[in-house]
mmCIF file of C-alpha atoms in Angstrom:
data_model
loop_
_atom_site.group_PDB
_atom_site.id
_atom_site.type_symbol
_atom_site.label_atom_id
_atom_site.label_comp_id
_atom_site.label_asym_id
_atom_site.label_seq_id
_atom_site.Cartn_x
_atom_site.Cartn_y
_atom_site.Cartn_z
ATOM 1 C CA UNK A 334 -12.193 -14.732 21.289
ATOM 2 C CA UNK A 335 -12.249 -14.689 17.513
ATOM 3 C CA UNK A 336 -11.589 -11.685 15.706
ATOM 4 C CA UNK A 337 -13.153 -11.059 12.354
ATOM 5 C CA UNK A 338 -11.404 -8.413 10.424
ATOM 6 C CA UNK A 339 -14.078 -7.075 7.710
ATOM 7 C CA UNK A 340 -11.957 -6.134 4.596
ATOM 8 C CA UNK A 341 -14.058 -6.992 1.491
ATOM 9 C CA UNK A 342 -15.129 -3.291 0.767
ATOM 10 C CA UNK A 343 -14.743 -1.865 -2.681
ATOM 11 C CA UNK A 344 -13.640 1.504 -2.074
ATOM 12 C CA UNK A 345 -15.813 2.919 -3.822
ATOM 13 C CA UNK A 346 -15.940 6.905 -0.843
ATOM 14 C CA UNK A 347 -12.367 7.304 -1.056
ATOM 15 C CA UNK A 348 -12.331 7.622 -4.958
ATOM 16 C CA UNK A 349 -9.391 8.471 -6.686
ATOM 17 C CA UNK A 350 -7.005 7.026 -4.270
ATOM 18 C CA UNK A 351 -8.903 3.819 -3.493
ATOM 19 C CA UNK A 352 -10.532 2.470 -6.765
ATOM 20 C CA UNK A 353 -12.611 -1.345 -6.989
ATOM 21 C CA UNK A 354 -8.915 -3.144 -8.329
ATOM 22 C CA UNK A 355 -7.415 -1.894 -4.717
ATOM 23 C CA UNK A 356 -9.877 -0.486 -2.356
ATOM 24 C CA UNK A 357 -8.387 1.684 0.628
ATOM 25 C CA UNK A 358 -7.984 -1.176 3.626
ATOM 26 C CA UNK A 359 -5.052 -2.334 0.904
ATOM 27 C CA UNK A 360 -3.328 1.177 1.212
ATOM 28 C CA UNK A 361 -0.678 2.592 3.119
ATOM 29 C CA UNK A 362 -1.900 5.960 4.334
ATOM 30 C CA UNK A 363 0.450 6.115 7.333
ATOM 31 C CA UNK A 364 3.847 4.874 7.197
ATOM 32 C CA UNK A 365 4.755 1.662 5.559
ATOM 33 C CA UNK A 366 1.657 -0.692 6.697
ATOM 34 C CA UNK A 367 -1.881 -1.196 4.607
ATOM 35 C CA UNK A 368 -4.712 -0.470 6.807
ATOM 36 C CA UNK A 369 -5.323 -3.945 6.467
ATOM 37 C CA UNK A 370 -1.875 -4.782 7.941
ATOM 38 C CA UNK A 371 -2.238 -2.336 10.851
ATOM 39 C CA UNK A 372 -5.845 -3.835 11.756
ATOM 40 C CA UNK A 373 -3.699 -7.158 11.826
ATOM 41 C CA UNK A 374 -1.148 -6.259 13.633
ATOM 42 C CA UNK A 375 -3.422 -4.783 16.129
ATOM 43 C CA UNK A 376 -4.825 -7.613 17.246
ATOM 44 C CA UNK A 377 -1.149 -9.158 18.108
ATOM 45 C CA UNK A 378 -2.959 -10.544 21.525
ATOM 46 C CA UNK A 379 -4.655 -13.069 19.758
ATOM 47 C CA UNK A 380 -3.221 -16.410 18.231
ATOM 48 C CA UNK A 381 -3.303 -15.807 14.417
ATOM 49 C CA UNK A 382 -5.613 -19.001 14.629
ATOM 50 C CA UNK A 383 -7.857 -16.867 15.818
ATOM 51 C CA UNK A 384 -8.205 -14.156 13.807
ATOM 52 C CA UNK A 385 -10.032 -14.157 10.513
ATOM 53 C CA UNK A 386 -10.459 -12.242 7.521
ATOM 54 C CA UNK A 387 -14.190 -11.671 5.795
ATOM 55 C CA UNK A 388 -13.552 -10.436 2.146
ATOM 56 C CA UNK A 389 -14.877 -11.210 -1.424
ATOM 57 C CA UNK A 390 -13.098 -13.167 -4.239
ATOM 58 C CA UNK A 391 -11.095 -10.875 -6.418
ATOM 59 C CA UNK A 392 -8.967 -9.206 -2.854
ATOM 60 C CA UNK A 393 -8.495 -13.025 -1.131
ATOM 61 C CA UNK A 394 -5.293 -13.425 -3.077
ATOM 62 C CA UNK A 395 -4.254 -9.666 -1.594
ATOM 63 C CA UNK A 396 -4.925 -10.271 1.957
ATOM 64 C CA UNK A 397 -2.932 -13.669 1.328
ATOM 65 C CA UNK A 398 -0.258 -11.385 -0.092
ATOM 66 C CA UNK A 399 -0.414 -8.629 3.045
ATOM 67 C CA UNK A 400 -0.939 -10.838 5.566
ATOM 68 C CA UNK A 401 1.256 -14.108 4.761
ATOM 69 C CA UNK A 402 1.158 -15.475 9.024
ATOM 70 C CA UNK A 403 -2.933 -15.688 8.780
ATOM 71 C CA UNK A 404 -3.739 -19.181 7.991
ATOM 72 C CA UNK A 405 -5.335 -19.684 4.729
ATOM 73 C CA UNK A 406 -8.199 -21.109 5.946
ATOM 74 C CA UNK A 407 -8.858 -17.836 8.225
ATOM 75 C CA UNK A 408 -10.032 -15.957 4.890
ATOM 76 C CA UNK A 409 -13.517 -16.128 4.600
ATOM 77 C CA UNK A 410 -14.480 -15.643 0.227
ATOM 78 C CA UNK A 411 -18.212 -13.941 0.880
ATOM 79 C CA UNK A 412 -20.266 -15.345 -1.967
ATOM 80 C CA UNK A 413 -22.030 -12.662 -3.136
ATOM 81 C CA UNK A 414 -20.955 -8.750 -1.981
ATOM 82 C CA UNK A 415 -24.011 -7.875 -0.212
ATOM 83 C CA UNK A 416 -22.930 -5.544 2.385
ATOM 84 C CA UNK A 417 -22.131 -5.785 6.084
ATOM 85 C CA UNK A 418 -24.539 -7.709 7.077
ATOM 86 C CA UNK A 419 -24.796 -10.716 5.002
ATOM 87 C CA UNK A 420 -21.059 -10.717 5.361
ATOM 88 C CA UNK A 421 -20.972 -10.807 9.387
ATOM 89 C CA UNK A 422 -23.617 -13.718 9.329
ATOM 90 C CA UNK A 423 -21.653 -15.149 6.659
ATOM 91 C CA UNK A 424 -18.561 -15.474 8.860
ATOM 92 C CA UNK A 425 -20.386 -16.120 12.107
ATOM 93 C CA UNK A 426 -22.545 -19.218 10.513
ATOM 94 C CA UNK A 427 -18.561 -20.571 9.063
ATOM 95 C CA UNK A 428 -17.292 -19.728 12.346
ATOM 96 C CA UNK A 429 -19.646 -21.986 14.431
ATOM 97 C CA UNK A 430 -19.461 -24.708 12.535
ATOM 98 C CA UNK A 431 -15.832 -24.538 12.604
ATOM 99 C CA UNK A 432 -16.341 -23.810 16.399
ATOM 100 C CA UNK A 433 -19.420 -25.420 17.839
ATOM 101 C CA UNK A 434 -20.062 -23.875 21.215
ATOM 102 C CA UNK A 435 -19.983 -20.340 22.868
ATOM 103 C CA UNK A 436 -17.337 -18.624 21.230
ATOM 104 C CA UNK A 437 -17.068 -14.523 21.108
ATOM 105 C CA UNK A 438 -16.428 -13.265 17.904
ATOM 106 C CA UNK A 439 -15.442 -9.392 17.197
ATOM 107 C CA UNK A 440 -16.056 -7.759 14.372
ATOM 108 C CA UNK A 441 -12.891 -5.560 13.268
ATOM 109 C CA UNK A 442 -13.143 -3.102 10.505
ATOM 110 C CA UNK A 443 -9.695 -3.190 8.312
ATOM 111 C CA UNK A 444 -10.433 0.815 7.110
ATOM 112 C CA UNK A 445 -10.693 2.080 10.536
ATOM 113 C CA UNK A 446 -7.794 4.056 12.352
ATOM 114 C CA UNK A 447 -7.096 3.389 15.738
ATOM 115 C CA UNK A 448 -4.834 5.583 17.546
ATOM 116 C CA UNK A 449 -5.036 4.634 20.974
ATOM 117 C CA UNK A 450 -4.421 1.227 20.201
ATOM 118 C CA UNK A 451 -3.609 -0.229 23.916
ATOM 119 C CA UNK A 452 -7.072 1.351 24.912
ATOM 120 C CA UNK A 453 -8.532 -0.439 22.243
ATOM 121 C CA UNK A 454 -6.633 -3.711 23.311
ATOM 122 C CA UNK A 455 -8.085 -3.040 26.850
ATOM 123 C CA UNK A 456 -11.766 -2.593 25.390
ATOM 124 C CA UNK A 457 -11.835 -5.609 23.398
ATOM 125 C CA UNK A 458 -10.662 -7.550 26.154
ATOM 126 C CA UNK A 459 -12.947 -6.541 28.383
ATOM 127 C CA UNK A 460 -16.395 -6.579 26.401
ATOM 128 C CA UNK A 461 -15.178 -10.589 26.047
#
């Protein structure tokens, strides 16, 4: 499986707290970790090979910066913002040329809040 964490949002509903310079999945809402990070770190089952980041130009160097064990080559630079959409078929045409074949590919949201995180483990696994 290849996870792709979505984190190119602007933050443009959580306004004042997340603004366009540092949208909210760079934020540390609870404890220590961004949500970024904690989207990261919940996906600890997979090889960081396999797990990629979808986000547009001006945050690349900030998931770089928050998540220093993802390979470089895992961020995905969206061309133009255009949504979630044109971002997931961004990733998925990069990710099947990098991968020809039948690979499954998740699509993680890095604003979302997971609290039963084993469950969600459990779920993953199983819709692969």
């Amino acid at each position: 499986m290849k996870a792709l964490i979505l984190a190119g949002g602007t933050g443009t509903r959580l306004w004042p707290v997340s603004r366009e310079k540092k949208p909210k999945q760079f934020h540390a809402f609870r404890g220590d970790r961004t949500l970024l990070q904690m989207t990261y770190a919940r996906l600890d089952f997979l090889r960081p090979a396999d797990i990629f980041v979808s986000t547009s130009a001006p945050y690349a160097a900030e998931v770089r910066c928050q998540l220093p064990k993802l390979p470089k080559g895992n961020i995905f630079i969206e061309p133009e913002s255009r949504d979630t959409g044109p971002a997931i078929a961004y990733a998925a045409h990069k990710l099947s040329k990098k991968f020809p074949g039948s690979e499954v590919m998740s699509i993680i949201y890095a604003d979302h809040v997971i609290q039963n995180e084993d469950e969600f483990r459990k779920k993953l696994m199983f819709a692969e």
